[in-house]
């Protein structure tokens, strides 16, 4: 398996799909000798810094499951609200469950950062401004799932409100309990150099490669961390989280794992495999999430004689292109090979 997956990553590097790649394939919900971790590429050319176990990636929408979904589950355990709570008077029929299930009817994405006023505001002012705009959005329940960022931005707002803390503090309390090391970078007007962080691409107002700054511009103007994006992490800690999710599905023991089991099986926060996407080789039980920057975390409880397996792929594909054809090819190639090998 190692040699074939190395060849796939090399082909992706040659195709210039990204400049940095980290891949972890884990088998069962316990660490074992069959776990595989691979790296290719570099985060800096001058000086040359090779990608390694500690390379941090902008995880983009994987933030939704690592941070927001986990924190919502914990808040439910603390009885701060339930899935049927309607937390916002602006939308009296929209429940927390609707927001997690992506059926609240919000549009997929909104360029709040394009508002002309926002560039002159401080980050704290811009965050308030974006929320003001968000709370004017009209919506109604939909019979089908319409994936969107806006609902998770609202869940981030809700978490900050009930805990009277910023999201970084809310998330870090959870991460400390799990032994996870994820972080966010506060937005700054000036560029910073972090050779341990895989750079992402030039976008809109930032005419240079972005390093140690979140790529998502709504999140950037909200200070660097929001309910839909903003976490950075290395391959080992994302793999640790994937294994925890597999364990929560297979054998939930603690209250948080039991809530996560319910979320996973009812597609709340987590995505499920599709028959025509890059997860089509997995079983119908597979669940996980993608990130726009070129990241993904997928768990299939049906692999390895139903002991389960997971695949974490971290890349910085947006440094090369926003066209998703390349990363779709790579995800599909890896997922199909792993699924066929471990079935």
mmCIF file of C-alpha atoms in Angstrom:
data_model
loop_
_atom_site.group_PDB
_atom_site.id
_atom_site.type_symbol
_atom_site.label_atom_id
_atom_site.label_comp_id
_atom_site.label_asym_id
_atom_site.label_seq_id
_atom_site.Cartn_x
_atom_site.Cartn_y
_atom_site.Cartn_z
ATOM 1 C CA UNK A 1 0.000 0.000 0.000
ATOM 2 C CA UNK A 2 2.797 2.430 0.892
ATOM 3 C CA UNK A 3 4.454 2.227 -2.501
ATOM 4 C CA UNK A 4 1.209 2.659 -4.477
ATOM 5 C CA UNK A 5 0.038 5.619 -2.388
ATOM 6 C CA UNK A 6 3.484 7.214 -2.662
ATOM 7 C CA UNK A 7 3.210 6.926 -6.445
ATOM 8 C CA UNK A 8 -0.235 8.549 -6.400
ATOM 9 C CA UNK A 9 1.058 11.479 -4.336
ATOM 10 C CA UNK A 10 4.058 11.835 -6.649
ATOM 11 C CA UNK A 11 1.756 11.940 -9.666
ATOM 12 C CA UNK A 12 -0.326 14.628 -7.941
ATOM 13 C CA UNK A 13 2.839 16.612 -7.204
ATOM 14 C CA UNK A 14 3.937 16.287 -10.834
ATOM 15 C CA UNK A 15 0.494 17.473 -11.951
ATOM 16 C CA UNK A 16 0.992 20.507 -9.662
ATOM 17 C CA UNK A 17 -2.212 19.851 -7.761
ATOM 18 C CA UNK A 18 -0.546 21.233 -4.608
ATOM 19 C CA UNK A 19 2.920 21.991 -3.270
ATOM 20 C CA UNK A 20 2.514 20.151 0.045
ATOM 21 C CA UNK A 21 0.847 16.784 0.753
ATOM 22 C CA UNK A 22 0.293 14.775 3.936
ATOM 23 C CA UNK A 23 -1.635 11.504 3.943
ATOM 24 C CA UNK A 24 -2.641 9.215 6.805
ATOM 25 C CA UNK A 25 -4.419 5.884 6.432
ATOM 26 C CA UNK A 26 -5.478 4.385 9.746
ATOM 27 C CA UNK A 27 -6.951 0.949 10.381
ATOM 28 C CA UNK A 28 -9.328 0.220 13.305
ATOM 29 C CA UNK A 29 -10.056 2.608 16.181
ATOM 30 C CA UNK A 30 -6.757 1.812 17.941
ATOM 31 C CA UNK A 31 -3.207 2.765 16.940
ATOM 32 C CA UNK A 32 -1.508 -0.133 15.218
ATOM 33 C CA UNK A 33 1.463 -1.059 13.070
ATOM 34 C CA UNK A 34 -0.615 -0.963 9.884
ATOM 35 C CA UNK A 35 -1.149 2.799 10.158
ATOM 36 C CA UNK A 36 0.501 4.632 7.277
ATOM 37 C CA UNK A 37 1.667 8.252 7.158
ATOM 38 C CA UNK A 38 3.218 9.848 4.041
ATOM 39 C CA UNK A 39 4.469 13.323 3.140
ATOM 40 C CA UNK A 40 5.547 14.971 -0.093
ATOM 41 C CA UNK A 41 6.539 18.483 -1.085
ATOM 42 C CA UNK A 42 7.617 21.499 0.919
ATOM 43 C CA UNK A 43 6.213 24.538 2.688
ATOM 44 C CA UNK A 44 9.068 26.858 1.745
ATOM 45 C CA UNK A 45 11.621 26.848 -1.064
ATOM 46 C CA UNK A 46 14.041 29.406 0.314
ATOM 47 C CA UNK A 47 15.025 28.060 2.748
ATOM 48 C CA UNK A 48 13.791 24.608 1.734
ATOM 49 C CA UNK A 49 11.427 23.229 4.369
ATOM 50 C CA UNK A 50 10.171 19.740 3.618
ATOM 51 C CA UNK A 51 6.625 18.731 4.540
ATOM 52 C CA UNK A 52 6.615 16.565 7.691
ATOM 53 C CA UNK A 53 4.509 15.322 10.620
ATOM 54 C CA UNK A 54 4.350 18.837 12.072
ATOM 55 C CA UNK A 55 3.361 20.765 8.955
ATOM 56 C CA UNK A 56 0.236 22.781 9.688
ATOM 57 C CA UNK A 57 -2.510 23.062 7.083
ATOM 58 C CA UNK A 58 -5.463 25.415 6.799
ATOM 59 C CA UNK A 59 -8.191 22.825 7.451
ATOM 60 C CA UNK A 60 -10.978 25.039 6.056
ATOM 61 C CA UNK A 61 -14.408 23.386 6.450
ATOM 62 C CA UNK A 62 -13.064 20.444 8.453
ATOM 63 C CA UNK A 63 -13.368 23.073 11.205
ATOM 64 C CA UNK A 64 -17.103 22.347 11.043
ATOM 65 C CA UNK A 65 -16.686 18.860 12.519
ATOM 66 C CA UNK A 66 -13.484 19.244 14.554
ATOM 67 C CA UNK A 67 -14.631 22.417 16.298
ATOM 68 C CA UNK A 68 -18.238 23.514 15.861
ATOM 69 C CA UNK A 69 -19.999 20.141 15.744
ATOM 70 C CA UNK A 70 -17.965 18.886 18.705
ATOM 71 C CA UNK A 71 -18.734 22.044 20.709
ATOM 72 C CA UNK A 72 -22.460 21.860 19.918
ATOM 73 C CA UNK A 73 -22.476 18.236 21.118
ATOM 74 C CA UNK A 74 -20.724 19.242 24.354
ATOM 75 C CA UNK A 75 -23.161 22.122 24.931
ATOM 76 C CA UNK A 76 -26.058 19.672 24.553
ATOM 77 C CA UNK A 77 -24.523 17.400 27.188
ATOM 78 C CA UNK A 78 -24.351 20.450 29.481
ATOM 79 C CA UNK A 79 -28.070 21.025 28.722
ATOM 80 C CA UNK A 80 -27.488 24.521 27.372
ATOM 81 C CA UNK A 81 -29.907 23.714 24.535
ATOM 82 C CA UNK A 82 -31.319 20.801 22.572
ATOM 83 C CA UNK A 83 -31.460 19.946 18.887
ATOM 84 C CA UNK A 84 -35.017 21.303 18.812
ATOM 85 C CA UNK A 85 -34.051 24.697 20.247
ATOM 86 C CA UNK A 86 -34.823 27.643 17.932
ATOM 87 C CA UNK A 87 -32.027 30.000 19.009
ATOM 88 C CA UNK A 88 -32.647 32.992 16.733
ATOM 89 C CA UNK A 89 -35.771 35.162 16.754
ATOM 90 C CA UNK A 90 -34.997 36.179 13.162
ATOM 91 C CA UNK A 91 -35.841 32.625 12.029
ATOM 92 C CA UNK A 92 -38.412 31.226 14.511
ATOM 93 C CA UNK A 93 -38.757 27.917 12.659
ATOM 94 C CA UNK A 94 -35.046 27.138 12.300
ATOM 95 C CA UNK A 95 -33.678 24.722 14.907
ATOM 96 C CA UNK A 96 -30.121 23.840 15.817
ATOM 97 C CA UNK A 97 -30.772 20.498 14.163
ATOM 98 C CA UNK A 98 -31.665 22.281 10.906
ATOM 99 C CA UNK A 99 -28.388 24.216 11.010
ATOM 100 C CA UNK A 100 -26.349 21.058 11.627
ATOM 101 C CA UNK A 101 -28.245 19.197 8.895
ATOM 102 C CA UNK A 102 -27.807 21.975 6.310
ATOM 103 C CA UNK A 103 -31.527 22.124 5.613
ATOM 104 C CA UNK A 104 -32.246 25.576 7.043
ATOM 105 C CA UNK A 105 -32.352 26.914 3.479
ATOM 106 C CA UNK A 106 -29.493 29.412 3.559
ATOM 107 C CA UNK A 107 -27.510 30.028 0.388
ATOM 108 C CA UNK A 108 -24.281 28.043 0.132
ATOM 109 C CA UNK A 109 -21.930 31.003 0.418
ATOM 110 C CA UNK A 110 -22.117 34.772 0.711
ATOM 111 C CA UNK A 111 -19.267 37.177 -0.004
ATOM 112 C CA UNK A 112 -19.782 39.426 3.001
ATOM 113 C CA UNK A 113 -16.138 40.458 2.613
ATOM 114 C CA UNK A 114 -17.014 42.158 -0.671
ATOM 115 C CA UNK A 115 -19.023 44.854 1.110
ATOM 116 C CA UNK A 116 -17.197 48.155 0.415
ATOM 117 C CA UNK A 117 -17.267 49.259 4.069
ATOM 118 C CA UNK A 118 -15.479 46.242 5.444
ATOM 119 C CA UNK A 119 -11.909 47.059 4.386
ATOM 120 C CA UNK A 120 -11.832 50.166 6.609
ATOM 121 C CA UNK A 121 -13.039 48.342 9.724
ATOM 122 C CA UNK A 122 -10.998 46.720 12.460
ATOM 123 C CA UNK A 123 -11.343 42.948 12.655
ATOM 124 C CA UNK A 124 -13.637 43.149 15.698
ATOM 125 C CA UNK A 125 -15.801 45.727 13.909
ATOM 126 C CA UNK A 126 -15.800 43.655 10.714
ATOM 127 C CA UNK A 127 -16.934 40.579 12.647
ATOM 128 C CA UNK A 128 -19.918 42.491 14.054
ATOM 129 C CA UNK A 129 -20.663 43.892 10.606
ATOM 130 C CA UNK A 130 -20.689 40.422 9.004
ATOM 131 C CA UNK A 131 -23.037 39.127 11.699
ATOM 132 C CA UNK A 132 -25.340 42.120 11.153
ATOM 133 C CA UNK A 133 -25.496 41.263 7.460
ATOM 134 C CA UNK A 134 -25.950 37.562 8.209
ATOM 135 C CA UNK A 135 -28.931 38.231 10.460
ATOM 136 C CA UNK A 136 -30.725 40.003 7.614
ATOM 137 C CA UNK A 137 -30.648 36.876 5.421
ATOM 138 C CA UNK A 138 -34.031 35.400 4.588
ATOM 139 C CA UNK A 139 -34.494 31.649 4.569
ATOM 140 C CA UNK A 140 -36.998 28.830 4.899
ATOM 141 C CA UNK A 141 -36.682 25.124 5.587
ATOM 142 C CA UNK A 142 -35.818 22.907 2.646
ATOM 143 C CA UNK A 143 -36.809 19.252 2.152
ATOM 144 C CA UNK A 144 -33.289 18.418 0.956
ATOM 145 C CA UNK A 145 -29.795 19.105 2.248
ATOM 146 C CA UNK A 146 -28.274 22.332 0.859
ATOM 147 C CA UNK A 147 -24.700 22.526 2.147
ATOM 148 C CA UNK A 148 -23.759 26.031 3.316
ATOM 149 C CA UNK A 149 -21.315 28.016 5.427
ATOM 150 C CA UNK A 150 -23.890 30.448 6.810
ATOM 151 C CA UNK A 151 -25.576 27.990 9.168
ATOM 152 C CA UNK A 152 -22.242 27.115 10.777
ATOM 153 C CA UNK A 153 -21.323 30.775 11.070
ATOM 154 C CA UNK A 154 -24.526 31.116 13.105
ATOM 155 C CA UNK A 155 -23.630 28.097 15.230
ATOM 156 C CA UNK A 156 -20.280 29.773 15.967
ATOM 157 C CA UNK A 157 -22.142 32.921 17.021
ATOM 158 C CA UNK A 158 -24.407 30.826 19.256
ATOM 159 C CA UNK A 159 -21.449 29.107 20.959
ATOM 160 C CA UNK A 160 -19.740 32.423 21.704
ATOM 161 C CA UNK A 161 -23.009 33.794 23.089
ATOM 162 C CA UNK A 162 -23.840 30.930 25.451
ATOM 163 C CA UNK A 163 -20.286 30.479 26.727
ATOM 164 C CA UNK A 164 -19.511 34.215 26.784
ATOM 165 C CA UNK A 165 -16.110 33.334 25.332
ATOM 166 C CA UNK A 166 -14.544 33.557 21.906
ATOM 167 C CA UNK A 167 -14.538 30.437 19.742
ATOM 168 C CA UNK A 168 -10.844 29.830 20.280
ATOM 169 C CA UNK A 169 -11.423 29.422 24.018
ATOM 170 C CA UNK A 170 -14.532 27.267 23.467
ATOM 171 C CA UNK A 171 -12.707 24.956 21.072
ATOM 172 C CA UNK A 172 -9.497 24.798 23.087
ATOM 173 C CA UNK A 173 -11.311 23.493 26.164
ATOM 174 C CA UNK A 174 -12.557 20.586 24.047
ATOM 175 C CA UNK A 175 -9.198 19.999 22.365
ATOM 176 C CA UNK A 176 -7.428 19.918 25.726
ATOM 177 C CA UNK A 177 -9.742 17.151 26.936
ATOM 178 C CA UNK A 178 -9.097 15.102 23.794
ATOM 179 C CA UNK A 179 -5.362 15.769 23.594
ATOM 180 C CA UNK A 180 -5.765 17.429 20.201
ATOM 181 C CA UNK A 181 -3.524 20.291 19.091
ATOM 182 C CA UNK A 182 -5.377 22.496 16.631
ATOM 183 C CA UNK A 183 -4.892 26.223 16.441
ATOM 184 C CA UNK A 184 -6.024 29.346 14.672
ATOM 185 C CA UNK A 185 -4.115 32.439 13.603
ATOM 186 C CA UNK A 186 -5.444 35.893 14.421
ATOM 187 C CA UNK A 187 -5.962 37.934 11.266
ATOM 188 C CA UNK A 188 -3.272 40.539 10.603
ATOM 189 C CA UNK A 189 -2.894 43.233 7.976
ATOM 190 C CA UNK A 190 0.816 42.516 7.557
ATOM 191 C CA UNK A 191 2.175 39.222 6.255
ATOM 192 C CA UNK A 192 3.889 36.759 8.596
ATOM 193 C CA UNK A 193 6.392 34.002 7.816
ATOM 194 C CA UNK A 194 5.809 30.573 9.345
ATOM 195 C CA UNK A 195 7.834 27.870 7.545
ATOM 196 C CA UNK A 196 5.905 25.148 9.413
ATOM 197 C CA UNK A 197 2.604 26.225 7.778
ATOM 198 C CA UNK A 198 1.687 25.130 4.258
ATOM 199 C CA UNK A 199 0.983 28.350 2.329
ATOM 200 C CA UNK A 200 -2.288 28.818 0.507
ATOM 201 C CA UNK A 201 -3.061 30.768 -2.643
ATOM 202 C CA UNK A 202 -3.409 34.362 -3.669
ATOM 203 C CA UNK A 203 -6.998 35.527 -3.303
ATOM 204 C CA UNK A 204 -8.864 38.757 -3.894
ATOM 205 C CA UNK A 205 -7.454 41.541 -1.683
ATOM 206 C CA UNK A 206 -4.341 39.557 -0.715
ATOM 207 C CA UNK A 207 -2.174 39.553 -3.811
ATOM 208 C CA UNK A 208 0.450 37.227 -2.382
ATOM 209 C CA UNK A 209 0.587 33.698 -1.029
ATOM 210 C CA UNK A 210 -1.140 33.432 2.330
ATOM 211 C CA UNK A 211 0.779 31.763 5.150
ATOM 212 C CA UNK A 212 -0.503 31.382 8.729
ATOM 213 C CA UNK A 213 -3.611 33.342 7.765
ATOM 214 C CA UNK A 214 -6.931 31.679 7.030
ATOM 215 C CA UNK A 215 -7.698 31.444 3.309
ATOM 216 C CA UNK A 216 -11.469 31.961 3.689
ATOM 217 C CA UNK A 217 -12.046 35.717 3.504
ATOM 218 C CA UNK A 218 -15.245 35.805 5.563
ATOM 219 C CA UNK A 219 -13.345 34.003 8.313
ATOM 220 C CA UNK A 220 -10.347 36.312 7.804
ATOM 221 C CA UNK A 221 -12.435 39.425 8.426
ATOM 222 C CA UNK A 222 -14.075 37.746 11.426
ATOM 223 C CA UNK A 223 -10.659 37.621 13.076
ATOM 224 C CA UNK A 224 -9.305 34.277 11.872
ATOM 225 C CA UNK A 225 -11.723 31.765 13.382
ATOM 226 C CA UNK A 226 -15.448 31.237 12.843
ATOM 227 C CA UNK A 227 -17.964 28.416 13.001
ATOM 228 C CA UNK A 228 -17.303 27.371 9.405
ATOM 229 C CA UNK A 229 -13.499 27.703 9.057
ATOM 230 C CA UNK A 230 -10.269 28.832 10.676
ATOM 231 C CA UNK A 231 -8.618 25.818 12.318
ATOM 232 C CA UNK A 232 -5.099 24.733 11.360
ATOM 233 C CA UNK A 233 -3.709 21.310 12.152
ATOM 234 C CA UNK A 234 -1.062 18.721 11.317
ATOM 235 C CA UNK A 235 -1.681 15.263 9.911
ATOM 236 C CA UNK A 236 -1.132 13.368 13.178
ATOM 237 C CA UNK A 237 -3.696 15.336 15.157
ATOM 238 C CA UNK A 238 -6.302 15.273 12.380
ATOM 239 C CA UNK A 239 -5.760 11.500 12.189
ATOM 240 C CA UNK A 240 -6.199 11.299 15.962
ATOM 241 C CA UNK A 241 -9.547 13.078 15.608
ATOM 242 C CA UNK A 242 -10.575 10.744 12.761
ATOM 243 C CA UNK A 243 -9.817 7.738 14.963
ATOM 244 C CA UNK A 244 -11.912 9.282 17.754
ATOM 245 C CA UNK A 245 -14.823 9.691 15.338
ATOM 246 C CA UNK A 246 -14.460 6.047 14.263
ATOM 247 C CA UNK A 247 -14.480 4.978 17.905
ATOM 248 C CA UNK A 248 -17.541 7.171 18.538
ATOM 249 C CA UNK A 249 -19.333 5.343 15.756
ATOM 250 C CA UNK A 250 -18.151 1.820 16.557
ATOM 251 C CA UNK A 251 -18.140 1.781 20.334
ATOM 252 C CA UNK A 252 -19.293 5.034 21.985
ATOM 253 C CA UNK A 253 -18.464 5.013 25.687
ATOM 254 C CA UNK A 254 -18.446 8.575 27.028
ATOM 255 C CA UNK A 255 -21.383 11.013 26.784
ATOM 256 C CA UNK A 256 -19.676 13.096 24.067
ATOM 257 C CA UNK A 257 -19.060 10.006 21.942
ATOM 258 C CA UNK A 258 -22.686 8.943 22.303
ATOM 259 C CA UNK A 259 -23.913 12.332 21.064
ATOM 260 C CA UNK A 260 -21.408 12.206 18.197
ATOM 261 C CA UNK A 261 -22.674 8.722 17.299
ATOM 262 C CA UNK A 262 -26.160 10.188 16.961
ATOM 263 C CA UNK A 263 -24.823 13.103 14.901
ATOM 264 C CA UNK A 264 -22.867 10.814 12.573
ATOM 265 C CA UNK A 265 -25.713 8.384 11.958
ATOM 266 C CA UNK A 266 -28.184 11.238 11.381
ATOM 267 C CA UNK A 267 -25.877 13.314 9.181
ATOM 268 C CA UNK A 268 -25.659 16.241 11.568
ATOM 269 C CA UNK A 269 -22.460 18.200 10.988
ATOM 270 C CA UNK A 270 -20.852 15.243 9.211
ATOM 271 C CA UNK A 271 -21.204 14.543 5.493
ATOM 272 C CA UNK A 272 -21.909 11.045 4.132
ATOM 273 C CA UNK A 273 -20.518 9.374 1.027
ATOM 274 C CA UNK A 274 -22.145 10.027 -2.327
ATOM 275 C CA UNK A 275 -22.513 7.631 -5.228
ATOM 276 C CA UNK A 276 -20.966 10.023 -7.754
ATOM 277 C CA UNK A 277 -18.310 11.837 -5.732
ATOM 278 C CA UNK A 278 -14.743 11.109 -4.669
ATOM 279 C CA UNK A 279 -16.053 8.948 -1.792
ATOM 280 C CA UNK A 280 -18.052 6.605 -4.030
ATOM 281 C CA UNK A 281 -15.678 3.668 -3.380
ATOM 282 C CA UNK A 282 -16.505 3.732 0.332
ATOM 283 C CA UNK A 283 -19.493 1.938 1.855
ATOM 284 C CA UNK A 284 -22.796 3.670 2.538
ATOM 285 C CA UNK A 285 -21.721 3.943 6.208
ATOM 286 C CA UNK A 286 -18.801 6.265 5.412
ATOM 287 C CA UNK A 287 -18.798 9.767 6.867
ATOM 288 C CA UNK A 288 -16.448 12.740 7.073
ATOM 289 C CA UNK A 289 -15.872 16.175 5.595
ATOM 290 C CA UNK A 290 -13.958 18.097 2.917
ATOM 291 C CA UNK A 291 -12.130 21.422 3.140
ATOM 292 C CA UNK A 292 -11.918 23.920 0.273
ATOM 293 C CA UNK A 293 -8.149 24.349 0.663
ATOM 294 C CA UNK A 294 -7.613 20.705 -0.338
ATOM 295 C CA UNK A 295 -8.166 18.856 2.921
ATOM 296 C CA UNK A 296 -10.373 15.867 3.730
ATOM 297 C CA UNK A 297 -11.163 13.467 6.572
ATOM 298 C CA UNK A 298 -13.161 10.309 5.786
ATOM 299 C CA UNK A 299 -14.059 7.339 7.954
ATOM 300 C CA UNK A 300 -15.504 4.038 6.717
ATOM 301 C CA UNK A 301 -16.630 1.718 9.548
ATOM 302 C CA UNK A 302 -17.193 -1.100 7.041
ATOM 303 C CA UNK A 303 -13.543 -1.527 6.001
ATOM 304 C CA UNK A 304 -11.028 -3.921 7.602
ATOM 305 C CA UNK A 305 -13.627 -6.636 8.277
ATOM 306 C CA UNK A 306 -15.946 -4.007 9.767
ATOM 307 C CA UNK A 307 -13.304 -2.862 12.250
ATOM 308 C CA UNK A 308 -13.180 0.397 10.319
ATOM 309 C CA UNK A 309 -10.546 2.562 8.664
ATOM 310 C CA UNK A 310 -10.039 6.215 7.862
ATOM 311 C CA UNK A 311 -8.211 8.398 5.350
ATOM 312 C CA UNK A 312 -6.939 11.902 6.103
ATOM 313 C CA UNK A 313 -5.535 13.901 3.193
ATOM 314 C CA UNK A 314 -4.122 17.380 3.808
ATOM 315 C CA UNK A 315 -2.937 19.556 0.910
ATOM 316 C CA UNK A 316 -2.648 23.226 0.043
ATOM 317 C CA UNK A 317 -4.142 22.839 -3.441
ATOM 318 C CA UNK A 318 -5.401 26.470 -3.553
ATOM 319 C CA UNK A 319 -1.800 27.665 -3.916
ATOM 320 C CA UNK A 320 -1.879 26.129 -7.393
ATOM 321 C CA UNK A 321 -5.476 26.623 -8.520
ATOM 322 C CA UNK A 322 -9.058 27.108 -7.359
ATOM 323 C CA UNK A 323 -10.122 24.628 -10.026
ATOM 324 C CA UNK A 324 -11.287 21.544 -8.146
ATOM 325 C CA UNK A 325 -10.667 18.963 -10.879
ATOM 326 C CA UNK A 326 -7.174 18.127 -9.629
ATOM 327 C CA UNK A 327 -8.058 17.620 -5.979
ATOM 328 C CA UNK A 328 -11.149 15.608 -6.979
ATOM 329 C CA UNK A 329 -8.911 13.311 -9.036
ATOM 330 C CA UNK A 330 -6.488 12.878 -6.132
ATOM 331 C CA UNK A 331 -9.160 12.221 -3.518
ATOM 332 C CA UNK A 332 -10.940 9.754 -5.761
ATOM 333 C CA UNK A 333 -7.690 7.950 -6.603
ATOM 334 C CA UNK A 334 -6.660 7.593 -2.952
ATOM 335 C CA UNK A 335 -10.099 6.696 -1.615
ATOM 336 C CA UNK A 336 -10.669 4.083 -4.310
ATOM 337 C CA UNK A 337 -7.263 2.462 -3.780
ATOM 338 C CA UNK A 338 -7.659 2.361 0.022
ATOM 339 C CA UNK A 339 -11.248 1.087 -0.136
ATOM 340 C CA UNK A 340 -10.294 -1.699 -2.550
ATOM 341 C CA UNK A 341 -7.232 -2.631 -0.500
ATOM 342 C CA UNK A 342 -8.987 -2.779 2.864
ATOM 343 C CA UNK A 343 -12.309 -4.321 1.834
#
